[in-house]
Amino acid sequence: MHFTVISRILGILLMLFSLTLIPPVLVSLWFHDHNQVSFLIAFIITFAAGMVAWFPVHNVKQDLRTRDGFLVTALFWTVLGLFGSLPFMFSNGLNLSFTNAVFESLSGLTTTGATVITGLDTLPKSILYYRQQLQWLGGIGIIVIAVAILPMLGIGGMQLYRAETPGPVKDSKLTPRITETAKALFLIYLSLTVVCALSYWFAGMSLFDAICHAYATVAIGGFSTHDASMGFFQSETIHAICVFFMVVSGINFALHFYSWQDRRISNYFRDPEFQFYISAILVGCVLTIFLLYHYDVFNFTDSVGHGIFQLVSILTTTGFTTTDFSAWPSILPFMLLYFAFMGGCAGSTGGGIKVIRILLIFKQGIREIHRLIHPSAVIPIKVGSTSVSDRVVDAVWGFFSVYVFAYFMMFLVLVGTGLDVITAFFAVGACINNLGPGLGEVATHYGDMNETAKWVLCFAMLLGRLEVFTLLVLFSPMFWRR
Amino acid sequence: MHFTVISRILGILLMLFSLTLIPPVLVSLWFHDHNQVSFLIAFIITFAAGMVAWFPVHNVKQDLRTRDGFLVTALFWTVLGLFGSLPFMFSNGLNLSFTNAVFESLSGLTTTGATVITGLDTLPKSILYYRQQLQWLGGIGIIVIAVAILPMLGIGGMQLYRAETPGPVKDSKLTPRITETAKALFLIYLSLTVVCALSYWFAGMSLFDAICHAYATVAIGGFSTHDASMGFFQSETIHAICVFFMVVSGINFALHFYSWQDRRISNYFRDPEFQFYISAILVGCVLTIFLLYHYDVFNFTDSVGHGIFQLVSILTTTGFTTTDFSAWPSILPFMLLYFAFMGGCAGSTGGGIKVIRILLIFKQGIREIHRLIHPSAVIPIKVGSTSVSDRVVDAVWGFFSVYVFAYFMMFLVLVGTGLDVITAFFAVGACINNLGPGLGEVATHYGDMNETAKWVLCFAMLLGRLEVFTLLVLFSPMFWRR
Ligand SMILES: [K+]
Ligand SMILES: [K+]
């Protein structure tokens, strides 16, 4: 382990992160909500901490190696999560406990969107803005940092992409022009945000709400400035815009990159992961609408409206709501949660197991059946025209098993702390998939939960966002040897 | 497909099975419960059906091939399950509906032990005997199929046991080896049953109860002649005997075969699956006792007694109870259900995913972590001293994923039929793992459930008993080609 390089990188990250505490100061001054001091204090502490980590080692010229990438990735989320919690502890009229502040901060950065706060509508604007911005930053982190920024700091690109996503790596063409690509990915992310915000604004949101919700939409975060979430805006246009941008943000950003570069929409439709993703959304919408209508929850028009919105919001793991879906007949929230387990495409801001892995598991399941019928046949697994190596196959099975195993262990611990079964089931599901809202006690917020449960759920959010194995590797004695 | 041979085999099986309807006639006559006629009618129908299937093709000399094995295995459970339901429909004072009768019969044959009947203590003795005997017959069927047929078919990685199968290994023809193997296994199975029955008898059970419960113990079935199950017998000796024979019956019968043949107890302790099985039981007992005591359910002595009994009963998927464990704090039944997902060893009468597969998944999970740390290393997976082939690794991952997937799909359908979430969760878990008792509505019996749910659960029992893939293969168009 090269602790000096790691310290240097963390220092830079913290100082960069501290700069993001300046916009909330401006928001606070603009809206006169008297919260600028808490953000300034948080800025000073974070910047100073970054300086302390960076300055003693800023001259060290050492290359970061593959193995360090795991630690850097894990520290990125935990350390920023910790420092990001400072404004929540300092702010007037909020004064969250340490546990609650860390939960809110991690939930923002990992784009989970589970909140411990109620009464959003009356909260200082600067706090509201800060929560949304956390998600937006987390979203960039998810897409760009693993692919581009850390390699710029001296890490071989693909290895770290592997640290973020132990599953299949999408396109080897990303490696050589990693800096270029990073800029391009950021540009796409920014453009999407701007277009989304403008659309919301033109559709009737206030400029403040439009920017805030664009942040949370493109980051697949799901935080809102209103307790009623997207349901606050009684506009079908706004809901339709939201659905469109959630779907777009759930697509692999590398695919966006290549399609935008080539100016070819057809690139999307040739991508097997995209095909599977869109098919799942269509099948999910039809099922949801059918069940809503069948169980007489809404009339047909409302079944279509709420059905499409809620399916897309939960499948992509955004977590916005237009209605209290936790009151729907049990089969619906469970089915929606299943779709959240699939989640978005790899390389998107979405959570869950990721579409490409589900696609591979599906193909491997079919192969197992064919192998039983033709035991001596050699049947390769193909995604598009490329065969998937055995290593990738093993890694995907492993990912799925460990994911399921971790899920059920955390569920058991939550039940052990006294949560009722439904709450525990959905809370873990909502956190490990970086989804946000659940059922039962956590249908709207996580504030009333016991401390132990909150820390377990923080772990779940990290586990999901770190693609499980990045975190598990750190618990392996072999990792720390030599 | 060789339908003539399959028809011949089914005919023979049905005629053999019809003979097992004679002992209940004798029991009925002995206890004067006036039920002999219903068994006689069932005998005549079953024998006649067997004759119809066998006679036209009894001269056909054709060998069964590997692929036919899937169909024979699936038909074995479904056809015997259907004919086994006849006595339940015909019997005085029972008169089960078709759905209930099939559920009870399948539950018996698959050694699940879920029952739709209440008031067992007042039921005619011949019916009680018949239920227990169904489990015992199912048990020997499971062992013979698991040891002799599944390794040949390669289901869920069971080709791992191909070389170890007792009996002569000649060629891919299934018939001769099954006969030899079946004889040896049956002898062990019978001896265990006799010793178990005698132990129960000496410990204070009536001879009738001793035989009946020995059937259900060795078969890991869990049916009882009393509503209170093993709790009816207020004897720690009886409970201890039961625990011992449940543990023994959960061991691979091929391992019993080799150890008995060599007269070496040490064979057991050198077997990696046995080691893992015993360790899991010990860890499970400690956890259960600790939680029972921690949550103040019992005093320490009772925590030990009920803890050990319930853990072993549920881990091995027997399903006997000494106390109402469904009233324990939620974490306990859930934890016990997790252990039931592991279940017994391959080649035992136990259900679940099987110990060897969990062991392999565990080892593969560790390997994935090591591969991330040392990407270029070649790390074989070993069970004992033998390396496990990639095919087996793939098959085990596949088995696990499909098992989990099937579980959650059936759970969703049950919730859709209106069952509450806890009932549905445990009902599917209790049936796919061939365990028996659940929580909620199905804590004691399955009688009050809706018809659709019962059929789904019948499917779950079959799916579990057929190791998922045997059934799935039959739904593949490729299987029926040529
Ligand atoms: K989210
Ligand atoms: K059972």
Tab-separated table of C-alpha atoms in Angstrom, chain A residues 244-469:
chain	number	residue	atom	x	y	z
A	244	PHE	CA	-37.462	10.800	-19.865
A	245	PHE	CA	-34.384	12.020	-17.999
A	246	MET	CA	-34.450	9.138	-15.520
A	247	VAL	CA	-34.423	6.682	-18.433
A	248	VAL	CA	-31.613	8.588	-20.154
A	249	SER	CA	-29.538	8.814	-16.966
A	250	GLY	CA	-29.876	5.064	-16.429
A	251	ILE	CA	-27.996	4.410	-19.686
A	252	ASN	CA	-24.270	3.702	-19.717
A	253	PHE	CA	-22.521	7.063	-20.134
A	254	ALA	CA	-19.849	5.430	-22.254
A	255	LEU	CA	-22.653	4.564	-24.672
A	256	HIS	CA	-23.826	8.176	-24.573
A	257	PHE	CA	-20.249	9.195	-25.283
A	258	TYR	CA	-19.848	6.992	-28.355
A	259	SER	CA	-23.295	7.758	-29.676
A	260	TRP	CA	-22.843	11.522	-29.273
A	261	GLN	CA	-19.350	11.361	-30.718
A	262	ASP	CA	-20.562	9.485	-33.793
A	263	ARG	CA	-23.818	11.478	-33.858
A	264	ARG	CA	-25.620	8.189	-34.286
A	265	ILE	CA	-28.791	7.307	-32.416
A	266	SER	CA	-28.581	3.794	-33.878
A	267	ASN	CA	-25.566	3.094	-31.624
A	268	TYR	CA	-27.981	2.894	-28.718
A	269	PHE	CA	-30.196	0.325	-30.315
A	270	ARG	CA	-27.290	-1.900	-31.260
A	271	ASP	CA	-26.128	-2.129	-27.630
A	272	PRO	CA	-27.330	-5.366	-25.972
A	273	GLU	CA	-27.436	-3.825	-22.503
A	274	PHE	CA	-29.553	-0.913	-23.773
A	275	GLN	CA	-31.897	-3.329	-25.547
A	276	PHE	CA	-32.376	-5.337	-22.383
A	277	TYR	CA	-32.815	-2.171	-20.290
A	278	ILE	CA	-35.496	-0.722	-22.554
A	279	SER	CA	-37.269	-4.084	-22.821
A	280	ALA	CA	-37.299	-4.430	-19.031
A	281	ILE	CA	-38.771	-0.940	-18.705
A	282	LEU	CA	-41.490	-1.717	-21.239
A	283	VAL	CA	-42.362	-5.076	-19.659
A	284	GLY	CA	-42.285	-3.476	-16.209
A	285	CYS	CA	-44.598	-0.646	-17.272
A	286	VAL	CA	-47.137	-3.027	-18.785
A	287	LEU	CA	-47.105	-5.224	-15.657
A	288	THR	CA	-47.395	-2.260	-13.299
A	289	ILE	CA	-50.233	-0.643	-15.223
A	290	PHE	CA	-52.040	-3.988	-15.487
A	291	LEU	CA	-51.749	-4.691	-11.750
A	292	LEU	CA	-52.761	-1.156	-10.742
A	293	TYR	CA	-55.843	-1.444	-12.906
A	294	HIS	CA	-56.536	-5.076	-11.975
A	295	TYR	CA	-56.420	-4.350	-8.222
A	296	ASP	CA	-58.566	-1.236	-8.752
A	297	VAL	CA	-56.006	1.175	-7.318
A	298	PHE	CA	-56.622	3.803	-9.992
A	299	ASN	CA	-58.761	4.300	-13.076
A	300	PHE	CA	-57.024	3.445	-16.338
A	301	THR	CA	-55.571	6.916	-17.021
A	302	ASP	CA	-54.081	7.239	-13.543
A	303	SER	CA	-52.828	3.656	-13.677
A	304	VAL	CA	-50.872	4.574	-16.795
A	305	GLY	CA	-49.552	7.837	-15.352
A	306	HIS	CA	-48.546	6.640	-11.898
A	307	GLY	CA	-47.582	3.197	-13.203
A	308	ILE	CA	-45.050	4.454	-15.742
A	309	PHE	CA	-43.629	7.080	-13.388
A	310	GLN	CA	-43.228	4.750	-10.419
A	311	LEU	CA	-41.827	1.859	-12.458
A	312	VAL	CA	-39.201	4.018	-14.147
A	313	SER	CA	-38.374	5.830	-10.915
A	314	ILE	CA	-37.819	2.599	-9.002
A	315	LEU	CA	-36.297	0.481	-11.778
A	316	THR	CA	-33.666	3.143	-12.444
A	317	THR	CA	-33.305	3.399	-8.609
A	318	THR	CA	-34.108	7.136	-8.651
A	319	GLY	CA	-36.726	6.954	-5.936
A	320	PHE	CA	-38.913	9.949	-6.843
A	321	THR	CA	-42.595	9.434	-6.080
A	322	THR	CA	-45.797	10.950	-7.455
A	323	THR	CA	-48.050	9.003	-5.122
A	324	ASP	CA	-47.816	6.874	-1.973
A	325	PHE	CA	-46.896	3.595	-3.700
A	326	SER	CA	-46.321	1.976	-0.301
A	327	ALA	CA	-50.102	1.884	0.112
A	328	TRP	CA	-50.536	-0.156	-3.085
A	329	PRO	CA	-51.335	-3.892	-2.803
A	330	SER	CA	-48.152	-5.656	-1.581
A	331	ILE	CA	-47.420	-7.395	-4.868
A	332	LEU	CA	-46.718	-4.030	-6.534
A	333	PRO	CA	-44.054	-2.600	-4.219
A	334	PHE	CA	-42.351	-6.020	-4.141
A	335	MET	CA	-42.363	-6.270	-7.916
A	336	LEU	CA	-41.017	-2.723	-8.199
A	337	LEU	CA	-38.268	-3.598	-5.716
A	338	TYR	CA	-37.295	-6.598	-7.877
A	339	PHE	CA	-36.810	-4.218	-10.797
A	340	ALA	CA	-34.674	-1.988	-8.556
A	341	PHE	CA	-32.438	-5.006	-7.930
A	342	MET	CA	-31.675	-4.927	-11.632
A	343	GLY	CA	-31.219	-1.157	-11.572
A	344	GLY	CA	-29.543	0.950	-14.245
A	345	CYS	CA	-26.906	0.109	-16.832
A	346	ALA	CA	-23.242	-0.223	-15.862
A	347	GLY	CA	-21.503	3.153	-16.117
A	348	SER	CA	-24.691	5.054	-15.346
A	349	THR	CA	-25.634	6.862	-12.159
A	350	GLY	CA	-28.142	4.110	-11.332
A	351	GLY	CA	-27.796	1.572	-8.529
A	352	GLY	CA	-28.749	-2.079	-8.240
A	353	ILE	CA	-26.970	-5.115	-9.657
A	354	LYS	CA	-26.848	-3.432	-13.094
A	355	VAL	CA	-28.559	-4.449	-16.294
A	356	ILE	CA	-25.505	-6.031	-17.936
A	357	ARG	CA	-25.038	-8.451	-15.017
A	358	ILE	CA	-28.685	-9.467	-15.018
A	359	LEU	CA	-28.438	-9.985	-18.771
A	360	LEU	CA	-25.354	-12.171	-18.297
A	361	ILE	CA	-26.946	-14.154	-15.467
A	362	PHE	CA	-29.958	-14.714	-17.673
A	363	LYS	CA	-27.795	-15.930	-20.571
A	364	GLN	CA	-25.801	-18.171	-18.262
A	365	GLY	CA	-28.982	-19.679	-16.858
A	366	ILE	CA	-30.072	-20.591	-20.381
A	367	ARG	CA	-26.606	-22.008	-21.073
A	368	GLU	CA	-26.804	-24.240	-17.987
A	369	ILE	CA	-30.040	-25.748	-19.323
A	370	HIS	CA	-28.513	-26.282	-22.755
A	371	ARG	CA	-25.447	-27.862	-21.197
A	372	LEU	CA	-27.647	-30.374	-19.398
A	373	ILE	CA	-29.237	-31.378	-22.696
A	374	HIS	CA	-25.963	-31.354	-24.667
A	375	PRO	CA	-23.312	-32.146	-22.055
A	376	SER	CA	-20.392	-32.211	-24.482
A	377	ALA	CA	-21.210	-29.030	-26.404
A	378	VAL	CA	-19.056	-25.943	-25.903
A	379	ILE	CA	-21.460	-23.015	-25.641
A	380	PRO	CA	-19.885	-19.548	-25.420
A	381	ILE	CA	-21.745	-16.669	-23.815
A	382	LYS	CA	-22.000	-13.707	-26.144
A	383	VAL	CA	-22.967	-10.117	-25.546
A	384	GLY	CA	-23.562	-8.666	-28.960
A	385	SER	CA	-20.822	-10.154	-31.080
A	386	THR	CA	-18.182	-10.597	-28.370
A	387	SER	CA	-17.721	-13.740	-26.305
A	388	VAL	CA	-17.577	-13.201	-22.583
A	389	SER	CA	-14.576	-14.782	-20.868
A	390	ASP	CA	-14.916	-17.335	-18.063
A	391	ARG	CA	-13.397	-14.843	-15.668
A	392	VAL	CA	-16.227	-12.412	-16.305
A	393	VAL	CA	-18.786	-15.193	-16.028
A	394	ASP	CA	-17.386	-16.230	-12.636
A	395	ALA	CA	-17.241	-12.631	-11.471
A	396	VAL	CA	-20.873	-12.011	-12.343
A	397	TRP	CA	-22.124	-15.140	-10.574
A	398	GLY	CA	-19.947	-14.192	-7.620
A	399	PHE	CA	-21.303	-10.677	-7.589
A	400	PHE	CA	-24.875	-11.877	-7.601
A	401	SER	CA	-24.358	-14.438	-4.830
A	402	VAL	CA	-22.475	-12.076	-2.562
A	403	TYR	CA	-25.049	-9.354	-3.217
A	404	VAL	CA	-27.909	-11.658	-2.232
A	405	PHE	CA	-25.979	-12.967	0.746
A	406	ALA	CA	-25.099	-9.475	2.008
A	407	TYR	CA	-28.689	-8.418	1.527
A	408	PHE	CA	-30.072	-11.180	3.695
A	409	MET	CA	-27.451	-10.786	6.406
A	410	MET	CA	-28.202	-7.085	6.780
A	411	PHE	CA	-31.923	-7.799	6.723
A	412	LEU	CA	-31.440	-10.250	9.597
A	413	VAL	CA	-29.474	-7.710	11.644
A	414	LEU	CA	-32.184	-5.093	11.087
A	415	VAL	CA	-34.891	-7.531	12.202
A	416	GLY	CA	-32.696	-8.262	15.214
A	417	THR	CA	-32.655	-4.578	16.161
A	418	GLY	CA	-36.422	-4.722	16.432
A	419	LEU	CA	-37.576	-3.420	13.037
A	420	ASP	CA	-40.649	-5.063	11.626
A	421	VAL	CA	-40.020	-7.473	8.771
A	422	ILE	CA	-41.453	-5.389	5.922
A	423	THR	CA	-39.607	-2.257	6.981
A	424	ALA	CA	-36.337	-4.158	7.267
A	425	PHE	CA	-36.813	-5.912	3.929
A	426	PHE	CA	-37.449	-2.683	2.061
A	427	ALA	CA	-34.954	-0.572	3.988
A	428	VAL	CA	-32.060	-2.861	3.062
A	429	GLY	CA	-33.372	-3.207	-0.484
A	430	ALA	CA	-33.719	0.569	-0.825
A	431	CYS	CA	-30.204	1.190	0.510
A	432	ILE	CA	-28.101	-1.570	-1.077
A	433	ASN	CA	-29.664	-0.738	-4.452
A	434	ASN	CA	-29.162	3.012	-3.807
A	435	LEU	CA	-32.865	3.451	-4.396
A	436	GLY	CA	-34.125	5.505	-1.446
A	437	PRO	CA	-37.723	5.097	-0.378
A	438	GLY	CA	-39.024	1.801	1.029
A	439	LEU	CA	-42.159	0.469	2.688
A	440	GLY	CA	-43.466	0.382	6.240
A	441	GLU	CA	-41.606	2.753	8.559
A	442	VAL	CA	-39.318	3.887	5.752
A	443	ALA	CA	-42.027	4.671	3.205
A	444	THR	CA	-41.247	8.373	3.461
A	445	HIS	CA	-38.217	8.848	5.711
A	446	TYR	CA	-35.662	6.993	7.860
A	447	GLY	CA	-35.679	9.350	10.853
A	448	ASP	CA	-37.490	7.132	13.363
A	449	MET	CA	-35.155	4.191	12.960
A	450	ASN	CA	-32.780	3.061	15.721
A	451	GLU	CA	-29.092	4.025	15.551
A	452	THR	CA	-27.765	0.534	14.844
A	453	ALA	CA	-30.144	0.135	11.937
A	454	LYS	CA	-29.020	3.478	10.498
A	455	TRP	CA	-25.359	2.441	10.568
A	456	VAL	CA	-26.166	-0.906	8.974
A	457	LEU	CA	-28.007	0.964	6.246
A	458	CYS	CA	-25.049	3.312	5.772
A	459	PHE	CA	-22.974	0.181	5.226
A	460	ALA	CA	-25.593	-1.086	2.773
A	461	MET	CA	-25.454	2.146	0.759
A	462	LEU	CA	-21.663	1.968	0.598
A	463	LEU	CA	-21.732	-1.719	-0.283
A	464	GLY	CA	-24.092	-1.054	-3.164
A	465	ARG	CA	-22.213	1.978	-4.425
A	466	LEU	CA	-18.826	0.252	-4.115
A	467	GLU	CA	-20.165	-2.724	-6.061
A	468	VAL	CA	-19.783	-4.947	-3.013
A	469	PHE	CA	-16.369	-6.368	-3.838
